[in-house]
Short mmCIF file of C-alpha atoms in Angstrom, two decimals:
data_model
loop_
_atom_site.label_atom_id
_atom_site.label_comp_id
_atom_site.label_asym_id
_atom_site.label_seq_id
_atom_site.Cartn_x
_atom_site.Cartn_y
_atom_site.Cartn_z
CA UNK A 1 0.00 0.00 0.00
CA UNK A 2 1.25 3.48 -0.76
CA UNK A 3 1.92 6.17 1.80
CA UNK A 4 -0.53 8.99 2.53
CA UNK A 5 2.53 11.21 2.75
CA UNK A 6 4.26 10.32 -0.51
CA UNK A 7 1.84 8.65 -2.91
CA UNK A 8 4.74 6.80 -4.55
CA UNK A 9 6.25 5.57 -1.30
CA UNK A 10 5.56 2.24 0.33
CA UNK A 11 4.43 1.62 3.88
CA UNK A 12 7.76 -0.10 4.55
CA UNK A 13 9.63 3.04 3.53
CA UNK A 14 7.45 5.18 5.81
CA UNK A 15 8.29 2.96 8.79
CA UNK A 16 11.99 3.01 7.87
CA UNK A 17 12.03 6.80 7.52
CA UNK A 18 10.30 7.28 10.87
CA UNK A 19 12.79 5.05 12.72
CA UNK A 20 16.37 6.08 13.58
CA UNK A 21 18.55 3.36 12.05
CA UNK A 22 15.41 2.05 10.36
CA UNK A 23 17.13 0.75 7.20
CA UNK A 24 17.91 -2.57 8.86
CA UNK A 25 14.20 -3.39 8.84
CA UNK A 26 14.64 -4.45 5.20
CA UNK A 27 17.01 -7.19 6.30
CA UNK A 28 14.59 -9.07 8.60
CA UNK A 29 15.21 -12.82 8.23
CA UNK A 30 11.88 -13.83 9.78
CA UNK A 31 13.81 -15.87 12.35
CA UNK A 32 11.39 -15.10 15.19
CA UNK A 33 14.01 -14.38 17.84
CA UNK A 34 12.11 -11.17 18.63
CA UNK A 35 8.80 -12.80 19.45
CA UNK A 36 10.56 -15.57 21.36
CA UNK A 37 12.32 -13.00 23.52
CA UNK A 38 9.25 -10.86 24.17
CA UNK A 39 7.82 -10.85 27.72
CA UNK A 40 4.39 -9.81 26.45
CA UNK A 41 4.48 -11.70 23.14
CA UNK A 42 1.63 -13.96 24.24
CA UNK A 43 -0.73 -10.97 24.52
CA UNK A 44 0.12 -9.57 21.08
CA UNK A 45 -2.15 -10.28 18.13
CA UNK A 46 0.97 -10.51 15.94
CA UNK A 47 4.53 -11.17 17.09
CA UNK A 48 7.09 -8.61 15.92
CA UNK A 49 8.30 -11.13 13.31
CA UNK A 50 4.83 -11.46 11.83
CA UNK A 51 4.29 -7.71 12.03
CA UNK A 52 7.49 -7.07 10.05
CA UNK A 53 6.30 -9.44 7.31
CA UNK A 54 3.00 -7.56 7.27
CA UNK A 55 4.83 -4.24 6.96
CA UNK A 56 6.89 -5.56 4.04
CA UNK A 57 3.66 -6.80 2.43
CA UNK A 58 2.19 -3.30 2.71
CA UNK A 59 -0.69 -4.27 5.02
CA UNK A 60 -0.99 -0.77 6.42
CA UNK A 61 -4.48 -1.11 7.96
CA UNK A 62 -3.79 -4.44 9.63
CA UNK A 63 -0.45 -3.31 11.04
CA UNK A 64 -1.71 0.00 12.41
CA UNK A 65 -4.75 -1.70 13.96
CA UNK A 66 -2.57 -4.32 15.64
CA UNK A 67 -2.19 -4.22 19.42
CA UNK A 68 1.46 -5.32 19.14
CA UNK A 69 3.19 -1.93 19.55
CA UNK A 70 0.91 -1.13 22.49
CA UNK A 71 1.88 -4.30 24.33
CA UNK A 72 5.58 -3.58 23.83
CA UNK A 73 7.04 -2.87 27.29
CA UNK A 74 10.25 -1.30 25.89
CA UNK A 75 12.52 -3.91 27.48
CA UNK A 76 14.77 -4.05 24.37
CA UNK A 77 15.37 -7.81 24.68
CA UNK A 78 14.40 -8.33 21.03
CA UNK A 79 16.66 -5.50 19.95
CA UNK A 80 19.84 -6.88 21.54
CA UNK A 81 19.09 -10.41 20.31
CA UNK A 82 18.12 -9.57 16.71
CA UNK A 83 20.81 -11.04 14.44
CA UNK A 84 20.16 -8.24 11.92
CA UNK A 85 20.37 -5.53 14.59
CA UNK A 86 16.96 -4.15 13.68
CA UNK A 87 15.93 -1.33 16.00
CA UNK A 88 12.77 -3.24 16.89
CA UNK A 89 11.69 -1.21 19.93
CA UNK A 90 12.14 1.99 17.94
CA UNK A 91 10.02 0.51 15.13
CA UNK A 92 7.27 -0.08 17.72
CA UNK A 93 7.42 3.60 18.72
CA UNK A 94 7.19 4.59 15.04
CA UNK A 95 4.12 2.39 14.60
CA UNK A 96 2.50 3.92 17.69
CA UNK A 97 2.98 7.41 16.27
CA UNK A 98 1.62 6.41 12.85
CA UNK A 99 -1.40 4.69 14.38
CA UNK A 100 -2.26 7.77 16.46
CA UNK A 101 -1.66 10.21 13.61
CA UNK A 102 -3.74 8.23 11.17
CA UNK A 103 -6.64 7.80 13.59
CA UNK A 104 -6.40 4.08 14.34
CA UNK A 105 -6.45 4.41 18.11
CA UNK A 106 -9.49 6.37 19.26
CA UNK A 107 -10.27 5.92 22.96
CA UNK A 108 -7.63 3.28 23.57
CA UNK A 109 -6.06 3.29 27.02
CA UNK A 110 -2.40 3.18 25.99
CA UNK A 111 -2.32 6.22 23.66
CA UNK A 112 -4.50 8.11 26.12
CA UNK A 113 -2.04 7.38 28.91
CA UNK A 114 0.80 8.78 26.79
CA UNK A 115 -1.28 11.85 25.84
CA UNK A 116 -2.28 12.55 29.43
CA UNK A 117 1.31 12.10 30.62
CA UNK A 118 2.75 14.51 28.08
CA UNK A 119 -0.10 16.97 28.61
CA UNK A 120 1.30 17.66 32.09
CA UNK A 121 4.86 17.78 30.80
CA UNK A 122 3.90 20.32 28.13
CA UNK A 123 2.13 22.43 30.74
CA UNK A 124 4.62 22.30 33.62
CA UNK A 125 7.88 20.92 32.21
CA UNK A 126 7.77 18.03 34.70
CA UNK A 127 5.58 15.00 35.05
CA UNK A 128 2.72 15.04 37.59
CA UNK A 129 1.84 11.60 38.87
CA UNK A 130 -1.27 12.38 40.90
CA UNK A 131 -2.85 14.33 38.05
CA UNK A 132 -1.93 11.62 35.57
CA UNK A 133 -3.34 8.79 37.69
CA UNK A 134 -6.54 10.67 38.51
CA UNK A 135 -7.36 11.80 34.98
CA UNK A 136 -6.33 8.57 33.31
CA UNK A 137 -8.10 6.14 35.63
CA UNK A 138 -11.22 8.27 35.85
CA UNK A 139 -11.53 8.00 32.08
CA UNK A 140 -10.50 4.37 31.62
CA UNK A 141 -11.03 2.30 34.74
CA UNK A 142 -13.40 3.99 37.18
CA UNK A 143 -13.98 0.59 38.80
CA UNK A 144 -10.33 0.40 39.76
CA UNK A 145 -10.55 3.74 41.53
CA UNK A 146 -10.94 2.19 44.98
CA UNK A 147 -7.76 0.17 44.58
CA UNK A 148 -5.90 3.10 43.07
CA UNK A 149 -7.13 5.23 46.00
CA UNK A 150 -5.60 2.83 48.54
CA UNK A 151 -2.35 2.88 46.64
CA UNK A 152 -2.39 6.67 46.48
CA UNK A 153 -2.97 6.81 50.25
CA UNK A 154 -0.02 4.46 50.84
CA UNK A 155 2.15 6.68 48.69
CA UNK A 156 0.83 9.85 50.26
CA UNK A 157 1.43 8.53 53.80
CA UNK A 158 5.11 8.10 52.89
CA UNK A 159 5.31 11.52 51.26
CA UNK A 160 5.82 9.92 47.84
CA UNK A 161 2.97 11.69 46.06
CA UNK A 162 2.91 15.42 45.39
CA UNK A 163 -0.49 17.10 45.50
CA UNK A 164 0.49 19.90 43.15
CA UNK A 165 2.65 19.85 40.03
CA UNK A 166 6.11 21.37 39.97
CA UNK A 167 6.70 23.96 37.28
CA UNK A 168 10.07 24.71 35.69
CA UNK A 169 11.23 28.33 35.60
CA UNK A 170 11.62 28.84 31.86
CA UNK A 171 8.24 27.45 30.86
CA UNK A 172 8.05 30.09 28.16
CA UNK A 173 11.25 28.82 26.55
CA UNK A 174 10.17 25.18 26.73
CA UNK A 175 6.77 26.07 25.30
CA UNK A 176 8.39 27.87 22.36
CA UNK A 177 10.67 24.88 21.72
CA UNK A 178 7.85 22.32 21.77
CA UNK A 179 5.46 24.46 19.70
CA UNK A 180 8.16 24.98 17.08
CA UNK A 181 8.84 21.24 16.99
CA UNK A 182 5.14 20.46 16.63
CA UNK A 183 4.70 23.05 13.87
CA UNK A 184 7.65 21.52 12.00
CA UNK A 185 6.11 18.06 12.40
CA UNK A 186 2.78 19.30 11.02
CA UNK A 187 4.59 20.85 8.08
CA UNK A 188 6.47 17.61 7.45
CA UNK A 189 3.19 15.74 7.46
CA UNK A 190 1.68 18.10 4.91
CA UNK A 191 4.64 18.31 2.55
CA UNK A 192 6.47 15.01 2.95
CA UNK A 193 9.61 14.46 4.97
CA UNK A 194 8.50 11.54 7.09
CA UNK A 195 11.95 11.41 8.75
CA UNK A 196 10.62 13.97 11.21
CA UNK A 197 7.43 12.06 11.95
CA UNK B 1 35.56 14.72 40.31
CA UNK B 2 32.41 16.66 39.50
CA UNK B 3 29.44 15.50 37.46
CA UNK B 4 26.37 17.18 36.13
CA UNK B 5 23.34 15.70 37.90
CA UNK B 6 20.00 15.06 36.24
CA UNK B 7 17.65 13.71 38.95
CA UNK B 8 14.52 13.35 36.80
CA UNK B 9 10.90 13.78 37.88
CA UNK B 10 10.58 10.55 39.90
CA UNK B 11 13.42 11.46 42.23
CA UNK B 12 11.67 14.65 43.26
CA UNK B 13 8.96 12.83 45.16
CA UNK B 14 8.05 9.20 44.61
CA UNK B 15 11.70 8.12 44.53
CA UNK B 16 12.94 10.73 47.01
CA UNK B 17 14.69 7.90 48.89
CA UNK B 18 16.88 7.39 45.80
CA UNK B 19 17.65 11.10 45.55
CA UNK B 20 18.56 11.69 49.21
CA UNK B 21 20.64 8.52 49.45
CA UNK B 22 22.43 9.39 46.19
CA UNK B 23 23.32 12.83 47.47
CA UNK B 24 24.39 11.50 50.89
CA UNK B 25 26.60 8.76 49.42
CA UNK B 26 28.09 11.07 46.78
CA UNK B 27 28.98 13.66 49.43
CA UNK B 28 30.57 10.93 51.57
CA UNK B 29 32.67 9.74 48.62
CA UNK B 30 33.63 13.26 47.61
CA UNK B 31 31.77 13.15 44.30
CA UNK B 32 30.46 16.57 43.29
CA UNK B 33 26.93 16.45 41.85
CA UNK B 34 26.07 19.67 40.12
CA UNK B 35 22.31 19.63 39.50
CA UNK B 36 21.28 20.74 36.04
CA UNK B 37 19.63 24.15 36.36
CA UNK B 38 15.92 24.17 35.37
CA UNK B 39 15.93 20.68 33.82
CA UNK B 40 12.68 19.30 32.40
CA UNK B 41 11.07 15.86 32.15
CA UNK B 42 12.79 13.46 29.71
CA UNK B 43 9.43 12.35 28.27
CA UNK B 44 9.73 8.84 29.76
CA UNK B 45 8.47 6.22 27.29
CA UNK B 46 5.45 8.39 26.39
CA UNK B 47 6.44 11.41 24.31
CA UNK B 48 8.24 9.34 21.68
CA UNK B 49 4.97 7.44 21.13
CA UNK B 50 3.18 10.67 20.23
CA UNK B 51 5.52 13.10 18.48
CA UNK B 52 9.08 12.28 17.49
CA UNK B 53 10.44 15.76 16.88
CA UNK B 54 8.83 17.21 20.02
CA UNK B 55 10.22 14.26 22.02
CA UNK B 56 13.75 14.94 20.76
CA UNK B 57 13.31 18.67 21.42
CA UNK B 58 12.18 17.93 25.00
CA UNK B 59 15.19 15.71 25.72
CA UNK B 60 17.39 18.01 23.64
CA UNK B 61 16.61 20.93 25.94
CA UNK B 62 18.19 19.01 28.85
CA UNK B 63 21.26 18.15 26.79
CA UNK B 64 21.54 21.76 25.61
CA UNK B 65 21.27 23.02 29.21
CA UNK B 66 23.94 20.51 30.22
CA UNK B 67 26.21 21.68 27.40
CA UNK B 68 25.77 25.29 28.53
CA UNK B 69 26.23 24.62 32.23
CA UNK B 70 28.90 21.92 32.22
CA UNK B 71 31.04 23.31 29.43
CA UNK B 72 31.18 26.77 31.01
CA UNK B 73 34.84 27.86 30.93
CA UNK B 74 36.96 27.01 33.95
CA UNK B 75 34.62 24.65 35.75
CA UNK B 76 37.01 21.72 35.39
CA UNK B 77 34.32 19.10 34.89
CA UNK B 78 35.32 17.74 31.51
CA UNK B 79 36.24 14.09 31.04
CA UNK B 80 39.60 13.22 29.48
CA UNK B 81 38.05 13.17 26.00
CA UNK B 82 36.60 16.66 26.43
CA UNK B 83 33.03 15.54 27.04
CA UNK B 84 31.19 16.79 30.10
CA UNK B 85 29.62 14.04 32.18
CA UNK B 86 25.96 14.07 33.08
CA UNK B 87 24.79 11.48 35.61
CA UNK B 88 21.23 10.17 35.73
CA UNK B 89 20.13 7.76 38.49
CA UNK B 90 16.88 6.83 36.69
CA UNK B 91 17.29 4.21 33.98
CA UNK B 92 14.58 5.71 31.77
CA UNK B 93 16.10 9.21 31.94
CA UNK B 94 19.53 7.69 31.36
CA UNK B 95 18.43 5.85 28.23
CA UNK B 96 16.42 8.77 26.83
CA UNK B 97 19.35 11.16 27.21
CA UNK B 98 21.91 8.64 25.95
CA UNK B 99 19.76 7.55 23.02
CA UNK B 100 18.92 11.11 21.96
CA UNK B 101 22.61 12.02 21.99
CA UNK B 102 23.41 8.97 19.86
CA UNK B 103 20.55 9.25 17.36
CA UNK B 104 21.13 13.00 16.97
CA UNK B 105 24.74 12.18 16.06
CA UNK B 106 23.66 9.55 13.54
CA UNK B 107 20.74 11.37 11.90
CA UNK B 108 21.48 14.73 10.33
CA UNK B 109 17.87 15.52 9.44
CA UNK B 110 16.76 14.95 13.02
CA UNK B 111 19.73 16.92 14.40
CA UNK B 112 19.08 19.97 12.23
CA UNK B 113 15.36 19.95 12.99
CA UNK B 114 15.89 19.47 16.75
CA UNK B 115 18.29 22.39 16.83
CA UNK B 116 15.84 24.52 14.88
CA UNK B 117 13.25 23.83 17.60
CA UNK B 118 15.77 24.43 20.41
CA UNK B 119 16.71 27.77 18.83
CA UNK B 120 13.16 28.98 19.56
CA UNK B 121 14.14 28.76 23.23
CA UNK B 122 17.59 30.25 22.68
CA UNK B 123 19.37 26.89 22.97
CA UNK B 124 21.49 24.56 20.86
CA UNK B 125 22.94 21.09 21.35
CA UNK B 126 26.00 19.64 19.65
CA UNK B 127 25.65 15.86 19.90
CA UNK B 128 28.67 14.14 21.38
CA UNK B 129 29.56 16.94 23.78
CA UNK B 130 27.76 15.37 26.75
CA UNK B 131 28.67 11.93 28.09
CA UNK B 132 25.49 10.57 29.66
CA UNK B 133 26.13 8.05 32.44
CA UNK B 134 24.10 6.06 34.88
CA UNK B 135 24.85 6.46 38.57
CA UNK B 136 25.69 2.77 39.02
CA UNK B 137 28.30 2.99 36.23
CA UNK B 138 29.93 5.94 38.01
CA UNK B 139 29.98 4.15 41.37
CA UNK B 140 31.36 0.92 39.95
CA UNK B 141 33.79 2.23 37.34
CA UNK B 142 34.89 5.64 38.63
CA UNK B 143 34.79 5.13 42.40
CA UNK B 144 35.56 1.42 42.10
CA UNK B 145 35.05 -1.61 44.31
CA UNK B 146 38.32 -1.15 46.23
CA UNK B 147 37.44 2.34 47.37
CA UNK B 148 33.88 1.26 48.18
CA UNK B 149 35.18 -1.68 50.27
CA UNK B 150 37.55 0.64 52.07
CA UNK B 151 34.62 2.86 53.10
CA UNK B 152 32.48 0.07 54.55
CA UNK B 153 32.14 0.39 58.33
CA UNK B 154 28.92 -1.61 58.82
CA UNK B 155 29.09 -4.56 56.41
CA UNK B 156 25.71 -5.93 55.33
CA UNK B 157 26.65 -9.38 56.61
CA UNK B 158 23.85 -11.92 56.62
CA UNK B 159 21.53 -9.95 54.34
CA UNK B 160 20.48 -11.92 51.27
CA UNK B 161 20.21 -9.49 48.37
CA UNK B 162 18.66 -10.06 44.94
CA UNK B 163 20.31 -7.54 42.58
CA UNK B 164 17.75 -6.27 40.08
CA UNK B 165 18.90 -4.42 36.96
CA UNK B 166 15.73 -4.18 34.87
CA UNK B 167 16.01 -3.19 31.24
CA UNK B 168 17.05 0.30 30.32
CA UNK B 169 20.50 0.40 31.89
CA UNK B 170 21.64 -2.77 30.14
CA UNK B 171 19.75 -2.59 26.84
CA UNK B 172 19.84 -1.55 24.02
CA UNK B 173 23.57 -1.56 23.31
CA UNK B 174 24.38 2.00 22.26
CA UNK B 175 27.81 1.99 23.91
CA UNK B 176 28.72 2.52 27.55
CA UNK B 177 26.16 0.29 29.22
CA UNK B 178 26.99 -2.33 31.80
CA UNK B 179 29.08 -5.34 30.84
CA UNK B 180 26.28 -7.64 29.69
CA UNK B 181 22.86 -7.04 28.14
CA UNK B 182 21.22 -10.10 29.70
CA UNK B 183 23.29 -11.13 32.69
CA UNK B 184 25.14 -8.13 34.09
CA UNK B 185 27.11 -8.51 37.33
CA UNK B 186 28.15 -4.99 38.41
CA UNK B 187 25.39 -4.59 41.00
CA UNK B 188 26.14 -8.10 42.30
CA UNK B 189 29.77 -7.15 42.83
CA UNK B 190 28.85 -3.85 44.44
CA UNK B 191 26.56 -5.59 46.93
CA UNK B 192 29.30 -8.13 47.69
CA UNK B 193 31.73 -5.27 48.28
CA UNK B 194 29.26 -3.99 50.89
CA UNK B 195 29.37 -7.37 52.62
CA UNK B 196 25.93 -8.60 51.56
CA UNK B 197 25.22 -12.16 50.48
CA UNK B 198 24.19 -11.94 46.84
CA UNK B 199 21.70 -14.58 45.75
CA UNK B 200 21.49 -15.92 42.24
CA UNK B 201 18.70 -14.03 40.48
CA UNK B 202 18.20 -15.41 36.97
CA UNK B 203 15.53 -12.82 36.09
CA UNK B 204 17.68 -9.91 37.18
CA UNK B 205 17.54 -8.15 33.81
CA UNK B 206 13.91 -8.96 32.97
CA UNK B 207 11.21 -6.33 32.68
CA UNK B 208 9.07 -4.99 35.57
CA UNK B 209 6.31 -4.04 33.14
CA UNK B 210 7.10 -0.33 32.97
CA UNK B 211 3.95 1.70 32.40
CA UNK B 212 1.84 -1.47 31.97
CA UNK B 213 0.79 -1.28 35.66
CA UNK B 214 -1.29 1.69 34.50
CA UNK B 215 -2.44 0.59 31.07
CA UNK B 216 -2.91 -3.14 31.22
CA UNK B 217 -2.47 -4.16 34.85
CA UNK B 218 -2.76 -7.93 34.35
CA UNK B 219 0.16 -7.93 31.91
CA UNK B 220 2.30 -6.09 34.46
CA UNK B 221 1.19 -8.23 37.40
CA UNK B 222 2.41 -11.37 35.65
CA UNK B 223 5.82 -9.82 34.94
CA UNK B 224 6.05 -8.62 38.55
CA UNK B 225 4.98 -12.03 39.86
CA UNK B 226 7.79 -13.72 37.95
CA UNK B 227 10.39 -11.36 39.43
CA UNK B 228 9.07 -11.63 42.99
CA UNK B 229 8.76 -15.42 42.72
CA UNK B 230 12.29 -15.71 41.40
CA UNK B 231 13.73 -13.60 44.22
CA UNK B 232 11.63 -15.51 46.78
CA UNK B 233 12.74 -18.87 45.32
CA UNK B 234 16.34 -17.94 46.05
CA UNK B 235 15.35 -16.76 49.52
CA UNK B 236 16.30 -13.14 49.08
CA UNK B 237 15.59 -10.82 52.02
CA UNK B 238 15.46 -7.73 49.82
CA UNK B 239 15.51 -6.80 46.14
CA UNK B 240 17.94 -4.01 45.39
CA UNK B 241 17.19 -1.83 42.38
CA UNK B 242 18.64 1.08 40.43
CA UNK B 243 15.54 2.49 38.75
CA UNK B 244 12.54 4.38 40.21
CA UNK B 245 10.06 2.73 37.84
CA UNK B 246 11.20 -0.76 38.86
CA UNK B 247 11.07 0.22 42.53
CA UNK B 248 7.58 1.68 42.22
CA UNK B 249 6.16 -1.29 40.35
CA UNK B 250 7.68 -3.95 42.60
CA UNK B 251 6.98 -2.07 45.83
CA UNK B 252 3.67 -0.27 45.38
CA UNK B 253 2.03 -3.05 43.35
CA UNK B 254 3.30 -5.97 45.43
CA UNK B 255 0.09 -6.23 47.48
CA UNK B 256 -1.90 -6.11 44.23
CA UNK B 257 0.17 -8.96 42.82
CA UNK B 258 -0.42 -10.92 46.04
CA UNK B 259 -4.15 -10.32 45.72
CA UNK B 260 -4.27 -11.16 42.04
CA UNK B 261 -2.38 -14.46 42.36
CA UNK B 262 -3.25 -15.38 45.93
CA UNK B 263 0.46 -15.09 46.76
CA UNK B 264 2.15 -13.86 49.93
CA UNK B 265 5.25 -12.04 48.76
CA UNK B 266 6.79 -9.75 51.33
CA UNK B 267 9.94 -8.46 49.68
CA UNK B 268 11.21 -4.96 50.45
CA UNK B 269 12.52 -3.08 47.40
CA UNK B 270 15.45 -0.76 48.14
CA UNK B 271 17.80 1.42 46.10
CA UNK B 272 21.47 0.43 45.83
CA UNK B 273 22.46 3.85 47.13
CA UNK B 274 20.49 3.20 50.34
CA UNK B 275 22.51 0.00 50.81
CA UNK B 276 25.77 1.88 50.19
CA UNK B 277 24.85 4.53 52.75
CA UNK B 278 23.89 1.87 55.27
CA UNK B 279 27.19 0.01 54.85
CA UNK B 280 29.14 3.28 55.04
CA UNK B 281 27.51 3.92 58.42
CA UNK B 282 25.70 7.07 57.31
CA UNK B 283 22.70 8.33 59.26
CA UNK B 284 19.82 6.02 58.29
CA UNK B 285 17.28 8.83 58.49
CA UNK B 286 19.16 10.65 55.76
CA UNK B 287 18.95 7.63 53.43
CA UNK B 288 15.18 7.56 52.91
CA UNK B 289 14.44 4.29 54.71
CA UNK B 290 10.77 4.03 55.67
CA UNK B 291 9.52 5.38 52.37
CA UNK B 292 9.19 1.88 50.96
CA UNK B 293 5.64 0.50 51.13
CA UNK B 294 6.77 -3.06 51.87
CA UNK B 295 8.72 -2.31 55.04
CA UNK B 296 12.41 -3.17 55.06
CA UNK B 297 12.73 -2.97 58.86
CA UNK B 298 12.56 -6.73 59.56
CA UNK B 299 14.98 -7.58 56.75
CA UNK B 300 17.50 -4.95 57.78
CA UNK B 301 17.37 -6.20 61.38
CA UNK B 302 19.06 -9.36 60.07
CA UNK B 303 22.26 -7.50 59.25
CA UNK B 304 25.10 -8.67 61.44
CA UNK B 305 23.25 -11.71 62.75
CA UNK B 306 25.36 -14.85 62.61
CA UNK B 307 24.00 -17.25 59.97
CA UNK B 308 21.63 -19.78 61.53
CA UNK B 309 22.50 -23.45 61.48
CA UNK B 310 20.98 -25.03 58.41
CA UNK B 311 20.82 -21.72 56.56
CA UNK B 312 19.19 -22.03 53.16
CA UNK B 313 21.39 -23.41 50.43
CA UNK B 314 22.37 -21.07 47.63
CA UNK B 315 20.34 -23.11 45.19
CA UNK B 316 17.18 -24.86 46.24
CA UNK B 317 17.19 -28.58 46.22
CA UNK B 318 13.49 -29.10 46.88
CA UNK B 319 10.74 -30.16 44.51
CA UNK B 320 9.77 -26.59 43.71
CA UNK B 321 13.26 -25.75 42.50
CA UNK B 322 12.26 -26.03 38.88
CA UNK B 323 8.61 -25.93 37.93
CA UNK B 324 8.75 -29.09 35.84
CA UNK B 325 5.42 -30.65 35.05
CA UNK B 326 4.91 -33.85 36.96
CA UNK B 327 8.05 -33.46 39.07
CA UNK B 328 7.11 -35.00 42.41
CA UNK B 329 9.39 -35.64 45.35
#
């Protein structure tokens, strides 16, 4: 299937462009060492090996709908064991970004967690655990709130949970940096240049 | 020797025990830690899943600040090769900073774009000017086991320690990690230097589940169960860790894992810097003990006790030693 960014470009090339050191993806031997090394492989609807074959076959929809990248725990076991030195974990991050950008992930917990997390970082410059836990679990697992509440109390009793976020001094500078980066990414999306996406 | 210090968000509150014990031990060893002025979050494993360029710009701001602060003329903090050293105690921060430095060196398009974004905040980063290091690497390779042994006044004799490395300090291999990607030994040796009894811990570099405790709890509980079971199988008194995410998952979610699997794990999770401070005889109050949710008090009371007759063997010989189907005594 061709890319929505460059009509002439394949899905494989999009994934390669989006991934630092992505060229090695072409050299996948289909050996399966990745899936065999994966701690959450059993929960994935396609092992990384299968997913890479699907990418090469241009199955854009199927790949971007797959839960595989979202079950990746970023442990990098596959990456150090891959005989072709494919940057597998980085490929998973690329697929997450593509799936979000192309609208394959509405209302899923994992992308929402990432969005909520970075929302606080973009606003304060630091992460804010209490805000993150409250907003995220309220939206996705209200039934778990009681358990989460007990945990929060345990943390709070040991002074391990801040009630208010901490804000960096030069928020203005950070904001300018991130807005510029995001504007450049939007431009890249509109005009090609998937290396920045 | 002075280092730039990047504590990261976790160390400000939830992993404050790691921060205070790091500062106490560093001061005791004469290591200068110069905190990076106005640092920001590294983006953890989240920003890179949303926006690549913004993620590199976020991490890049920290590297740019480090370049500005640590390369200031006359501060004498440069390594022999001219790079300034920035120390991160959190494995996720360490990897994000290290990886950004490496990928910005390798990828010109990304480097140019990241610097264009940084320029909007009056900053710039030249990849390769900052040498990002993990705190354990500094303790083991710069301070060294001999010096650490020399400083021990209260050896951790009798305490059975499972050394837990997790993922992001040992993998991927971008240069400068610990000795082995799957079976590192540096933390083992450090704990031995402190006088502790180090138990075999085959899962020592397996994953704690990272953010899965939030997103898909059952997936994380299983990974945590494996780690706790493995440490319990080898009769560890404590698990010692070097990452705030690993500590949080194993400590705060341990009762949840017990509930979920009907298990009864009771393993305190401590930072290696707390153990160093303890063995150096530093004031325990200044090392953050008591902040762990699974209390370490009973385990630490074992230190100095003579080993009991019939103490557990290093490797189990009973029927549960290997979970082979049908293996009956």
